[in-house]
Coordinates of C-alpha atoms in Angstrom, one line a residue:
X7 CA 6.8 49.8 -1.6
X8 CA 9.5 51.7 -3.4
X9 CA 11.2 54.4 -1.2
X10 CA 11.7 58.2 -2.7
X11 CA 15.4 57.3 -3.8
X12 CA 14.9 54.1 -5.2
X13 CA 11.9 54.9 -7.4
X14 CA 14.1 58.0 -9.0
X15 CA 16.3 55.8 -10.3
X16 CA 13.6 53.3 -12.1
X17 CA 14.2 52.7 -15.4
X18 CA 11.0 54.6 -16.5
X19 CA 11.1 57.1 -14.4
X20 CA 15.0 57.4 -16.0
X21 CA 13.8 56.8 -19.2
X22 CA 11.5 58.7 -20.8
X23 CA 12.8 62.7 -19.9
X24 CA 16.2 61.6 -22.1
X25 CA 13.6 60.7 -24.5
X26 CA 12.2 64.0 -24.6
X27 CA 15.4 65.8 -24.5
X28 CA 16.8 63.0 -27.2
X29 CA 13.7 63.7 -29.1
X30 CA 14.2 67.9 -28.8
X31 CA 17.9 67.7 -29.2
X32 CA 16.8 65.4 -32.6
X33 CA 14.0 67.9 -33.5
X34 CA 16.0 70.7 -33.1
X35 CA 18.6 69.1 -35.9
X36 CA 15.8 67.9 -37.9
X37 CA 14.7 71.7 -38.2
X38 CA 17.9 73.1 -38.7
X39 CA 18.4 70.7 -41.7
X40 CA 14.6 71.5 -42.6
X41 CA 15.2 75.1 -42.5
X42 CA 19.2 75.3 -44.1
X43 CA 18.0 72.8 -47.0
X44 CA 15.4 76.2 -47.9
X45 CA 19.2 78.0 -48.7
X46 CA 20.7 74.9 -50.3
X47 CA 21.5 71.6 -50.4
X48 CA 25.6 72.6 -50.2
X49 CA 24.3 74.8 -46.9
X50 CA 23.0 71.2 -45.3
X51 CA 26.2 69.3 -46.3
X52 CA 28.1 71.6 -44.9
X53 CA 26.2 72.1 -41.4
X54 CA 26.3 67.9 -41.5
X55 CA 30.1 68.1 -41.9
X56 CA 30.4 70.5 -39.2
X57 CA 28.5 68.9 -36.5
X58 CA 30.7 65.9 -37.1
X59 CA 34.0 68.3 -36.2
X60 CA 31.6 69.4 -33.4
X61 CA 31.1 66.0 -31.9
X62 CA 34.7 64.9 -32.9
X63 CA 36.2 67.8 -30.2
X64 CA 33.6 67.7 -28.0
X65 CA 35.7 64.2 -26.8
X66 CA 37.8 66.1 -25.1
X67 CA 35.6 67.5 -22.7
X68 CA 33.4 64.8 -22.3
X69 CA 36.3 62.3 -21.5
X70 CA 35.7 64.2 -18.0
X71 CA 31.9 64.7 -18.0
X72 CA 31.3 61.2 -18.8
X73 CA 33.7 59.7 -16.2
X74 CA 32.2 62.2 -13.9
X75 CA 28.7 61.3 -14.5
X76 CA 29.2 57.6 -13.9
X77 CA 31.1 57.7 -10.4
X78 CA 28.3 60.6 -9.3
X79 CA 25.7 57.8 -9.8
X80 CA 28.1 55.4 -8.0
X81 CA 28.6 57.6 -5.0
X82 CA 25.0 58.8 -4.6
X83 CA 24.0 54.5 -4.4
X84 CA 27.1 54.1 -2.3
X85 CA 25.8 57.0 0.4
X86 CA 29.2 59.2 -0.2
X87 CA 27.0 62.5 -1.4
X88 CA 29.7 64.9 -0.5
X89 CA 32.3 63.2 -3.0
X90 CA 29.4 63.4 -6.0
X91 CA 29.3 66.8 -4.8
X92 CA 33.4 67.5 -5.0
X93 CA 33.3 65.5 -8.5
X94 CA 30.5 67.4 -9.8
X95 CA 32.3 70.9 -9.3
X96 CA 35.7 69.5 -10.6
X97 CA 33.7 67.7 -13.8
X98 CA 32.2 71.5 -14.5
X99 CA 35.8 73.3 -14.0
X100 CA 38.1 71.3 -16.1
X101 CA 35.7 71.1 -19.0
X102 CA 34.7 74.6 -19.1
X103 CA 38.7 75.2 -19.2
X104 CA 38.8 72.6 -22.2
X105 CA 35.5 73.8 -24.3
X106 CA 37.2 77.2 -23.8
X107 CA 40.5 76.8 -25.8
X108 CA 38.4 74.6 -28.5
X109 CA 36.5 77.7 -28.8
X110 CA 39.5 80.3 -29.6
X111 CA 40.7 77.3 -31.9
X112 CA 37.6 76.4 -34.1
X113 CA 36.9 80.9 -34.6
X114 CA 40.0 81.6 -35.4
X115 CA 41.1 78.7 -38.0
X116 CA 37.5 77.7 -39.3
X117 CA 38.5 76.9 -43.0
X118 CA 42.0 75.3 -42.7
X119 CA 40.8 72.7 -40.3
X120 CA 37.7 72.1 -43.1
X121 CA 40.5 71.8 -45.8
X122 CA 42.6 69.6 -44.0
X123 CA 38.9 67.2 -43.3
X124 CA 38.6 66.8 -46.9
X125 CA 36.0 69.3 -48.1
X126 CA 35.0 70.2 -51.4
X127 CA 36.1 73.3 -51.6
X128 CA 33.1 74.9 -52.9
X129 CA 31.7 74.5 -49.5
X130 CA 34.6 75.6 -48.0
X131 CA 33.1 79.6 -47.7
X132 CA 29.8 78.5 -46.1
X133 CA 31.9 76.4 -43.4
X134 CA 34.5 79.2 -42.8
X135 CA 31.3 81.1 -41.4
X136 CA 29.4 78.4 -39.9
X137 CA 32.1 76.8 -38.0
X138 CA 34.2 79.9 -36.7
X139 CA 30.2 80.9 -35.0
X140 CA 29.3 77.4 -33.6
X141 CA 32.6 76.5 -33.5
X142 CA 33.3 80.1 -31.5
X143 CA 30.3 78.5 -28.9
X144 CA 32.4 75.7 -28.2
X145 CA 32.3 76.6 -24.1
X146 CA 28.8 76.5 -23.7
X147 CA 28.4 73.1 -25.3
X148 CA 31.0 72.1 -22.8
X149 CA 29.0 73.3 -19.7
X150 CA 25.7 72.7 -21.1
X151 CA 27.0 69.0 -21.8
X152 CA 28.9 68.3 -18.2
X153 CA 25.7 69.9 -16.6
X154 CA 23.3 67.9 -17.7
X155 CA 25.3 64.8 -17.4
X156 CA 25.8 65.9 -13.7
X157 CA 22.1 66.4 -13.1
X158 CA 20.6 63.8 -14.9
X159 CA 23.3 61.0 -12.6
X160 CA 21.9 62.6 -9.8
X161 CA 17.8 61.3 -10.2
X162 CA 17.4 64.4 -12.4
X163 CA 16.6 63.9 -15.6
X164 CA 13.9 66.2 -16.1
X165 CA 15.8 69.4 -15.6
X166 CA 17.6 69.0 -18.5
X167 CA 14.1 67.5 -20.4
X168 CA 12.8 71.1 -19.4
X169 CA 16.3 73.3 -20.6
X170 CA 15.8 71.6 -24.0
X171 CA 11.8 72.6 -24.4
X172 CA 13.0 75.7 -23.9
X173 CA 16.0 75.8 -25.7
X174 CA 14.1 74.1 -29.1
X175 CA 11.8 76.9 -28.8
X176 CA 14.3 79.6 -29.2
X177 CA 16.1 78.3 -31.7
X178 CA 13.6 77.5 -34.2
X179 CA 11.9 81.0 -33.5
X180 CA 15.2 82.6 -34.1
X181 CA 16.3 80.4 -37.3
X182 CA 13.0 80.9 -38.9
X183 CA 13.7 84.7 -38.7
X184 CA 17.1 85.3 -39.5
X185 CA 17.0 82.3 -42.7
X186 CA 13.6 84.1 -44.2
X187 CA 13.7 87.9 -42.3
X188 CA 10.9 87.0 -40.4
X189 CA 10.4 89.3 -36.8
X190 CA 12.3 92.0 -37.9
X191 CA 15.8 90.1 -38.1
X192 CA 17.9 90.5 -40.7
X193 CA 17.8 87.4 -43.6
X194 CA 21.2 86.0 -42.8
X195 CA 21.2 82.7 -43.9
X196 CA 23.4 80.2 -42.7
X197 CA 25.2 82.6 -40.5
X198 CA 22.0 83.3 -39.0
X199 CA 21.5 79.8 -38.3
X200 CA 24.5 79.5 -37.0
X201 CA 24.0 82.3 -34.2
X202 CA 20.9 81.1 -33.5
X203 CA 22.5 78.6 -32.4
X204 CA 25.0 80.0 -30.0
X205 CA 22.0 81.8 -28.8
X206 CA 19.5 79.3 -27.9
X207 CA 22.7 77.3 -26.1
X208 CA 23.7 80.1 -24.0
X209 CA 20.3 80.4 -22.9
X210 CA 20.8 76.9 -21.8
X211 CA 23.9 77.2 -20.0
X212 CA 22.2 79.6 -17.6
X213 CA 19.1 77.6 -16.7
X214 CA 21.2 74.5 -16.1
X215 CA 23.8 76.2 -13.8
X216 CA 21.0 77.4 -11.8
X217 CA 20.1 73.9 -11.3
X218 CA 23.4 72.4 -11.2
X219 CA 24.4 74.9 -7.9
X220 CA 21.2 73.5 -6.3
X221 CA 21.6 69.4 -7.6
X222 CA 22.7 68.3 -3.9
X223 CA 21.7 68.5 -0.4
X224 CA 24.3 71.5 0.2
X225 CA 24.2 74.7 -3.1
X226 CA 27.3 74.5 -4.3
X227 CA 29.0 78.2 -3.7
X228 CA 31.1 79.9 -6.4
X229 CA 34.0 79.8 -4.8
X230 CA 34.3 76.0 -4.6
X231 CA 34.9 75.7 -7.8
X232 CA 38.8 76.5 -7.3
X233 CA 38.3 73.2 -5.3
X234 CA 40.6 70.1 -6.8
X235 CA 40.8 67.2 -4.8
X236 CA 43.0 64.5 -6.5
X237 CA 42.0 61.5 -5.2
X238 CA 38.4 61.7 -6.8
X239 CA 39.7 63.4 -9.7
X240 CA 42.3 60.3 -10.7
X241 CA 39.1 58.3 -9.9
X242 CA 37.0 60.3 -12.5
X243 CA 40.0 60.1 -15.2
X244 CA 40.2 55.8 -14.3
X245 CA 36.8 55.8 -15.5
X246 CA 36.8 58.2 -17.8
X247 CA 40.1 58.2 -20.3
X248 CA 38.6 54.7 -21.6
X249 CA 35.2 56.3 -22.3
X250 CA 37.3 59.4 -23.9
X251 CA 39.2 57.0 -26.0
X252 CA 35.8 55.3 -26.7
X253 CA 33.8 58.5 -27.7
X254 CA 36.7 59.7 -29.9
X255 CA 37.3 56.2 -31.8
X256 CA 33.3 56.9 -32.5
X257 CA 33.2 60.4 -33.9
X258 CA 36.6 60.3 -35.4
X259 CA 35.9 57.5 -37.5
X260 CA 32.8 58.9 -38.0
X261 CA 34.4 62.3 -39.0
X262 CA 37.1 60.2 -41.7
X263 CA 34.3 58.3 -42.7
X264 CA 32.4 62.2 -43.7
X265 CA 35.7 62.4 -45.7
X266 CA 35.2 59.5 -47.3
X267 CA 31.9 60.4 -48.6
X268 CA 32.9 63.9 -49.4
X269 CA 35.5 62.4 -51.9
X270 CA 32.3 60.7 -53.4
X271 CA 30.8 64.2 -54.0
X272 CA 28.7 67.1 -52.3
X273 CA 25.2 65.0 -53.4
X274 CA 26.3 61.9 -51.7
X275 CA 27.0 64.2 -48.5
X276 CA 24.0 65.5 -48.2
X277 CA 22.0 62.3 -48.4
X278 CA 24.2 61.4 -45.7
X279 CA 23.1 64.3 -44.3
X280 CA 19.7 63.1 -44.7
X281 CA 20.1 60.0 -43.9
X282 CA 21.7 60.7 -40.7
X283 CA 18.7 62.5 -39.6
X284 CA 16.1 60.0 -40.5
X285 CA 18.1 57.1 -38.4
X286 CA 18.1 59.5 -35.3
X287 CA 14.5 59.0 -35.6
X288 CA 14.6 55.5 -34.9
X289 CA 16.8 55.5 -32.6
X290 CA 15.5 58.4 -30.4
X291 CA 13.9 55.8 -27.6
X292 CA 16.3 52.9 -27.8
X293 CA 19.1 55.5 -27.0
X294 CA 17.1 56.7 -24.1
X295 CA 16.4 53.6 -22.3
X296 CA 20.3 52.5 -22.8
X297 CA 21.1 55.8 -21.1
X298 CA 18.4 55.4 -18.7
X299 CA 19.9 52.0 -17.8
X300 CA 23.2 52.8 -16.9
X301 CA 22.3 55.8 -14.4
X302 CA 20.4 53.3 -12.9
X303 CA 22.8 50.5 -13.3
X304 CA 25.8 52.8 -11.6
X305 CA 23.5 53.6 -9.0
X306 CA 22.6 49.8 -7.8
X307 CA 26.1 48.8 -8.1
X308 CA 27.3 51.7 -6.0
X309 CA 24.3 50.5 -3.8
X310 CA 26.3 46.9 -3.6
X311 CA 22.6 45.9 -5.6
X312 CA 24.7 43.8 -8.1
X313 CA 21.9 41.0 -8.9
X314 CA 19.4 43.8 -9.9
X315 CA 22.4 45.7 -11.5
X316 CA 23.1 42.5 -14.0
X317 CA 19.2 41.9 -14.6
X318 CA 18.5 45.7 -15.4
X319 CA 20.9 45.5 -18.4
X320 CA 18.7 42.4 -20.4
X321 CA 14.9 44.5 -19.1
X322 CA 16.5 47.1 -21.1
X323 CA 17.9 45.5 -24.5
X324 CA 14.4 43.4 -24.0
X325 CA 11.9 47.1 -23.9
X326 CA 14.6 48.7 -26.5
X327 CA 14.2 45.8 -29.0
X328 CA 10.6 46.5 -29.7
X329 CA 10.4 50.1 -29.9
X330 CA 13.9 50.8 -32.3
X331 CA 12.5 47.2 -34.8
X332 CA 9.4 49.3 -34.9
X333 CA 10.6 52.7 -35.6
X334 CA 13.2 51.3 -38.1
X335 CA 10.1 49.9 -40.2
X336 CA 8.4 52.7 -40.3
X337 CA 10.9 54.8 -41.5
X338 CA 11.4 52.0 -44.1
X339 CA 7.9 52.3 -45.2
X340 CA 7.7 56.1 -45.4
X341 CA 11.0 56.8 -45.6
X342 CA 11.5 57.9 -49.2
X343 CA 8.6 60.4 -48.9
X344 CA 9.8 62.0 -45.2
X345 CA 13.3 62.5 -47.5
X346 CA 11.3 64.4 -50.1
X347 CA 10.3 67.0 -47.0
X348 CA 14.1 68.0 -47.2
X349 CA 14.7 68.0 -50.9
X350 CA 13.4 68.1 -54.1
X351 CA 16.8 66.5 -55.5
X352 CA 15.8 63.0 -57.5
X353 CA 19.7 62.3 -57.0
X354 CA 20.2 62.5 -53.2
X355 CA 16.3 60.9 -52.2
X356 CA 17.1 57.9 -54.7
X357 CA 20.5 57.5 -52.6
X358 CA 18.5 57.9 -49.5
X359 CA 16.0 55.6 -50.5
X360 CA 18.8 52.7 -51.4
X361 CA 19.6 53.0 -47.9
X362 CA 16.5 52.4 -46.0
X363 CA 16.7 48.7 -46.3
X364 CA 20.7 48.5 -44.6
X365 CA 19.1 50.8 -42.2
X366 CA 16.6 48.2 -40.7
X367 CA 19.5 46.1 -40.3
X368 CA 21.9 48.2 -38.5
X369 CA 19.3 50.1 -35.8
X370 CA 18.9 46.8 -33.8
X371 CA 22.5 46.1 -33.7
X372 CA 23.4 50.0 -32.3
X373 CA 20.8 49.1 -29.8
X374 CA 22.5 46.1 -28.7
X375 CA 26.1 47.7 -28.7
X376 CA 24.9 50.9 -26.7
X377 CA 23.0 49.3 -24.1
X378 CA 25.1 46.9 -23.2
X379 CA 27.9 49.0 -23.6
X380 CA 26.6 51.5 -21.4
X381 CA 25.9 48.5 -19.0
X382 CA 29.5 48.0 -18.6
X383 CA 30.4 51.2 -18.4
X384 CA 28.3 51.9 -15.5
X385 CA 30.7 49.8 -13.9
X386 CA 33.3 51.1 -14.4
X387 CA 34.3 48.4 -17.2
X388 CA 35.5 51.2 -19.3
X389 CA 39.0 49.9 -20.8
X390 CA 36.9 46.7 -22.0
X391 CA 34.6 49.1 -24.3
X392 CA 37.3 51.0 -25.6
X393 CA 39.6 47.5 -26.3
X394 CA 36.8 46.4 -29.0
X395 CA 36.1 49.8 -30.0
X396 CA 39.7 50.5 -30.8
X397 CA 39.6 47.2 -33.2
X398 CA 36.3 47.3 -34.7
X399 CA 35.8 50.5 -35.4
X400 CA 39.5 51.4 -37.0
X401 CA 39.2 48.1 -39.0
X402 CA 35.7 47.4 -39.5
X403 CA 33.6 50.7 -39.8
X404 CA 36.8 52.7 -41.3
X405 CA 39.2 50.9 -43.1
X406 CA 36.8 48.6 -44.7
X407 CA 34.7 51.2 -45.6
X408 CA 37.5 52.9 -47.5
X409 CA 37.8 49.2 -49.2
X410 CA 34.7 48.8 -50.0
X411 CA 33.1 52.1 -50.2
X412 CA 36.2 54.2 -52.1
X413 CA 38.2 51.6 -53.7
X414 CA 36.1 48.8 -54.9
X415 CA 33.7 52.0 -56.1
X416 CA 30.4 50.5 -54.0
X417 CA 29.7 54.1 -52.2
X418 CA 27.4 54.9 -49.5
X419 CA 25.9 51.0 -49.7
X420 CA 29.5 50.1 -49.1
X421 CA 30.1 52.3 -46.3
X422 CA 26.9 51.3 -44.1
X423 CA 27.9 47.6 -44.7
X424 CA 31.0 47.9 -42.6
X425 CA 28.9 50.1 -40.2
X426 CA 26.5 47.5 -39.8
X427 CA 29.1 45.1 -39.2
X428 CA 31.0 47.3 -36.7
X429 CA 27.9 47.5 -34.5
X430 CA 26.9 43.8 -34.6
X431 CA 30.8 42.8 -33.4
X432 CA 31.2 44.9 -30.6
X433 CA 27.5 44.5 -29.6
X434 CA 28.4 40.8 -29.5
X435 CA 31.4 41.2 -27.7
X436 CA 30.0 43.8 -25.2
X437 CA 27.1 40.7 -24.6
X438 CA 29.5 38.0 -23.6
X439 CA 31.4 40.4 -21.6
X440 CA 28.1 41.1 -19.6
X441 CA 26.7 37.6 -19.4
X442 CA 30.7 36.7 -17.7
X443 CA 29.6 39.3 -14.6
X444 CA 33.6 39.9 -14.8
X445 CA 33.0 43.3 -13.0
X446 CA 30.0 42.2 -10.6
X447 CA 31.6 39.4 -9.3
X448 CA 34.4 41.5 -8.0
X449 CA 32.0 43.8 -6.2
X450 CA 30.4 40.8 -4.9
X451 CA 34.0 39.3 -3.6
X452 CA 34.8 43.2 -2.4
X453 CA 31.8 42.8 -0.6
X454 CA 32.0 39.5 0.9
X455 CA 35.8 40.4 2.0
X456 CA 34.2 43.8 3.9
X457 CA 31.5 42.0 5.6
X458 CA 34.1 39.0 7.3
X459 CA 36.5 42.1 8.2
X460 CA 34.9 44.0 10.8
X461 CA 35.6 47.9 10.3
X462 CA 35.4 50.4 12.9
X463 CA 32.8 53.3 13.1
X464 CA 33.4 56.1 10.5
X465 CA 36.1 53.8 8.4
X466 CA 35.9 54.2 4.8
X467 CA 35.9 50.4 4.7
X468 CA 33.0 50.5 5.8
X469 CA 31.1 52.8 2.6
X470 CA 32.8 51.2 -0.1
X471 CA 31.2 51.6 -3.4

């Protein structure tokens, strides 16, 4: 029989409230694109443009929230709560600090950062405004991001499941009114989208902070959070400035890659657009069970579990498999007629519809590269990620795909070729890493070396992680 502890970090029990919050979070994109495609097609390149800027800063903060996240997991398996507790405060601090000067930056210069990204510049008034508003709300995606990464490391994960119900509701209520004038809002458009936006995060900022005071044994007091220990933080910054470096090789090729396609024209960036939102579909579960599986991979190892820690990593890829083959074949099948619920364009649906086929391909090798990767990040085997990253990614998924996409003229079939390939070589690289147990076997020699050296009572020997 499972104690109380062990069974909240199961890989169901994990699993499947990131799925729902995945799923919102993806719903609540779907929608938006939904709605802003009733304004126009130019209105939904531009808010896909945008939230790649979004996720390109959003590094910054989450180099901290991400290292944080991991060693909280760690700690709690290791017994240390009141150093997850010290890291937890710290992780909320700095990036709230951080998402607040990307705020002041992305309000105030909204449409030269768009012109120096590359966009058309008949797009460039809608971004101005949609950018300087989300953009202006770049602190709350800061907290709202660190907060649920802290609670969800902690057992949590449906806190943040709940936040998202919530904040889904409010911001498709609010869109729907201030895009057609419905509830006695004024018919804004995409600037009404775009404070919806900031509106429905803020209301998640404050239910999370309620929960993240009360997320361990002792509430965390407002005070505290002038705390900075710097041990724990240079321990949070090990793990985390590989998984920074990581996250930003990701969304900044991602981002040139945008510019890439905005040089092939504003149709081809909205099928992107499109496209992007139909592969979050299949991807939804998959993603959720890799994140799933690290929590509960950083908590084991912490735990000095590292048998069940290396056998948790292959249960996931194994459950992930089946679900993200199946959804990618669905939205093969019915793909072409879900892109004709976002536009009536023959243009941008026949683009879409070339797609679908490269998209089968490339959905089982994300899965592969995420889970694994996760795997060895939850063990701290950060620099190792962000080593392949650094190569594929700058070689395979960007500079190829300005070679084959741009200059040998093959477009957006061009472009998801070397994305394909990206994901398949550091999926296979992140696979030999894991089956080598480079990382367990030194918690396994750590372990060995503290059980033959006795340590007295109360000795931090003796906790170890």
């Amino acid at each position: 029989m499972l104690d109380k502890d062990t069974k909240k970090f199961t890989l169901w029990v994990l699993a499947w409230p990131i799925f729902i919050e995945l799923f919102l979070q993806f719903l609540l994109g779907a929608v938006d694109t939904l709605m802003v495609s009733r304004i126009s097609d130019d209105a939904v390149a531009v808010v896909g443009f945008s939230n790649q800027l979004f996720q390109a800063v959003t590094t910054l903060f989450m180099t901290v929230a991400s290292g944080a996240g991991i060693l909280i997991a760690q700690k709690l398996g290791s017994g240390s709560t009141l150093d997850a507790r010290k890291i937890a405060i710290m992780a909320l601090s700095v990036s709230t600090l951080i998402g607040a000067a990307l705020s002041v930056s992305l309000y105030a210069f909204p449409t030269q950062i768009a012109s120096v990204l590359q966009l058309p510049d008949r797009l460039m008034p809608l971004a101005g405004t949609y950018i300087s508003i989300v953009g202006g709300g770049m602190v709350l995606i800061a907290m709202m991001s660190t907060m649920s990464t802290v609670i969800r490391n902690t057992g949590n994960t449906k806190g943040p499941m709940y936040t998202a119900v919530g904040m889904n509701i409010i911001h498709v209520v609010m869109n729907y009114g201030f895009i057609f004038g419905a509830f006695g809002l004024p018919q804004w458009g995409l600037a009404g989208v775009a404070l919806s936006t900031v509106i429905s995060r803020l209301f998640a900022v404050l239910v999370l902070l309620f929960m993240f005071l009360r997320s361990f044994e002792y509430r965390i007091r407002w005070k505290e959070f002038r705390l900075f220990d710097r041990p724990l933080f240079r321990e949070i910054l090990n793990i985390g400035w590989p998984l920074g470096v990581n996250m930003s090789c990701w969304v900044f090729s991602q981002l040139i890659i945008y510019t890439f396609i905005a040089q092939l024209g504003a149709v081809e960036l909205a099928a992107r657009t499109y496209m992007n939102t139909l592969e979050s579909m299949c991807f939804l579960l998959g993603m959720s069970i890799a994140m799933g599986a690290q929590i509960q991979i950083a908590h084991l190892y912490g735990a000095g579990r590292t048998e069940q820690a290396y056998k948790a990593a292959y249960r996931a890829l194994g459950v992930g498999i089946i679900f993200v083959g199946l959804n990618a074949l669905l939205i093969y099948v019915f793909g072409s007629r879900i892109l004709g619920w976002f536009t009536a364009d023959p243009e941008i649906i026949a683009i879409g519809v070339s797609l679908l086929g490269l998209n089968l391909i490339l959905q089982p090798g994300k899965l592969l590269n995420m889970t694994l990767g996760n795997s060895l990040n939850a063990l701290g085997d950060t620099r190792f990620t962000m080593y392949i990253s650094l190569g594929s990614m700058w070689v395979i998924a960007t500079g190829l795909s300005y070679v084959l996409g741009i200059h040998m003229g093959w477009g957006l079939v061009g472009i998801y070729c070397c994305m394909i390939t990206d994901e398949y070589v550091r999926g296979v690289w992140s696979f030999f890493r894991w089956r080598g147990r480079k990382a367990l076997r030194k918690a396994e020699m750590a372990q060995i070396g503290r059980a033959d050296s006795p340590a007295a009572p109360g000795d931090p020997a003796a906790a170890g992680v």
